XYZ file of C-alpha atoms in Angstrom:
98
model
C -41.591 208.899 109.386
C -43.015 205.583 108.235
C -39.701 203.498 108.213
C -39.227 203.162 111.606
C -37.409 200.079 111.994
C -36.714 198.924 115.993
C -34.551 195.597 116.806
C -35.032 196.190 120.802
C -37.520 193.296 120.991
C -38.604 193.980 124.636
C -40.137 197.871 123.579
C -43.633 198.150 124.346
C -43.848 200.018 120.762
C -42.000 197.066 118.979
C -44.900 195.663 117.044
C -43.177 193.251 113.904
C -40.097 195.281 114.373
C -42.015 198.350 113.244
C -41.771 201.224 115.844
C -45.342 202.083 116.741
C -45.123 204.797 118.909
C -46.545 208.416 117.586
C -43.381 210.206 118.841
C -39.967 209.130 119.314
C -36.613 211.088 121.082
C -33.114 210.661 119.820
C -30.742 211.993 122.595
C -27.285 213.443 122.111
C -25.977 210.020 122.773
C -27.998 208.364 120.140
C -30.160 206.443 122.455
C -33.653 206.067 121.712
C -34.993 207.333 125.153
C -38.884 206.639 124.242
C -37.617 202.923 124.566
C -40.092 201.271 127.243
C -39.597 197.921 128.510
C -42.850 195.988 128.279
C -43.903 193.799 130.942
C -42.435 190.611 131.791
C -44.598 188.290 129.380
C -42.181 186.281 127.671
C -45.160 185.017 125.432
C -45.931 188.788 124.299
C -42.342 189.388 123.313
C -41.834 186.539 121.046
C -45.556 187.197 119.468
C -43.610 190.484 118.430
C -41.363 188.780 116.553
C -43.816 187.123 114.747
C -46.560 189.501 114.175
C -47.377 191.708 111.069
C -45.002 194.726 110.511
C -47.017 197.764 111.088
C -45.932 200.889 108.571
C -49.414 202.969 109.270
C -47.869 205.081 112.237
C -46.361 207.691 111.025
C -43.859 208.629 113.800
C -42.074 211.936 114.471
C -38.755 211.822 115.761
C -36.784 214.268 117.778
C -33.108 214.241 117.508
C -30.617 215.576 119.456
C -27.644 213.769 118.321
C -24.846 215.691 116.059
C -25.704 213.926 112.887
C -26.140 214.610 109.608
C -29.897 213.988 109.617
C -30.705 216.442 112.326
C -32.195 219.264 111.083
C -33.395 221.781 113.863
C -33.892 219.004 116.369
C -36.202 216.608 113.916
C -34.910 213.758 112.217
C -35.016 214.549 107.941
C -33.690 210.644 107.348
C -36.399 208.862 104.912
C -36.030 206.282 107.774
C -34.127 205.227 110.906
C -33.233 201.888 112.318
C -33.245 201.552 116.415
C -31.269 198.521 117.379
C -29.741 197.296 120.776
C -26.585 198.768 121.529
C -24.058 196.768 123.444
C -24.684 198.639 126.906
C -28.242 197.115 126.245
C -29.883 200.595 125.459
C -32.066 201.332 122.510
C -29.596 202.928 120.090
C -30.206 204.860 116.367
C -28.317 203.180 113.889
C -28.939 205.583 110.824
C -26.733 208.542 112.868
C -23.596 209.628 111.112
C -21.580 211.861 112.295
C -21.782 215.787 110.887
């Protein structure tokens, strides 16, 4: 999946909001649990927010969430859209409900 779009500014994937890791995980919850915290450089994280979005990774994602995109534990959405949920964990915003 190229549209891999990640609001959790402190990932250590999150490179222009782009997702840049080669595999992501979806849990039942909906929680993106390849989210990685990078390290404590301030300066790093708001470069991320300024850099070029990156679209060349082409990321698989594992789902294990009941929605409507899973289809035998893989993600079928053209593209997803990871966000910070209010219990501050990376969350899927794309999932609706089967």
């Amino acid at each position: 999946m190229y549209d891999l779009k990640c609001g959790q500014k402190d990932c250590r994937f999150n490179h222009g909001y782009c997702c840049c890791a080669k595999d992501i995980a979806v849990s039942a919850g909906t929680d993106c649990t390849t989210y990685e915290k990078s390290g404590g450089n301030y300066g790093t994280e708001a470069a991320a927010e300024f850099s070029k979005p990156d679209n060349s990774v082409d990321t698989c994602v594992s789902c294990n969430a009941p929605c409507l995109f899973n289809h035998a534990t893989r993600c079928i959405a053209n593209g997803i859209t990871v966000s910070t949920a209010d219990d501050g964990n990376a969350e899927c915003l794309t999932f609706i409900k089967k």
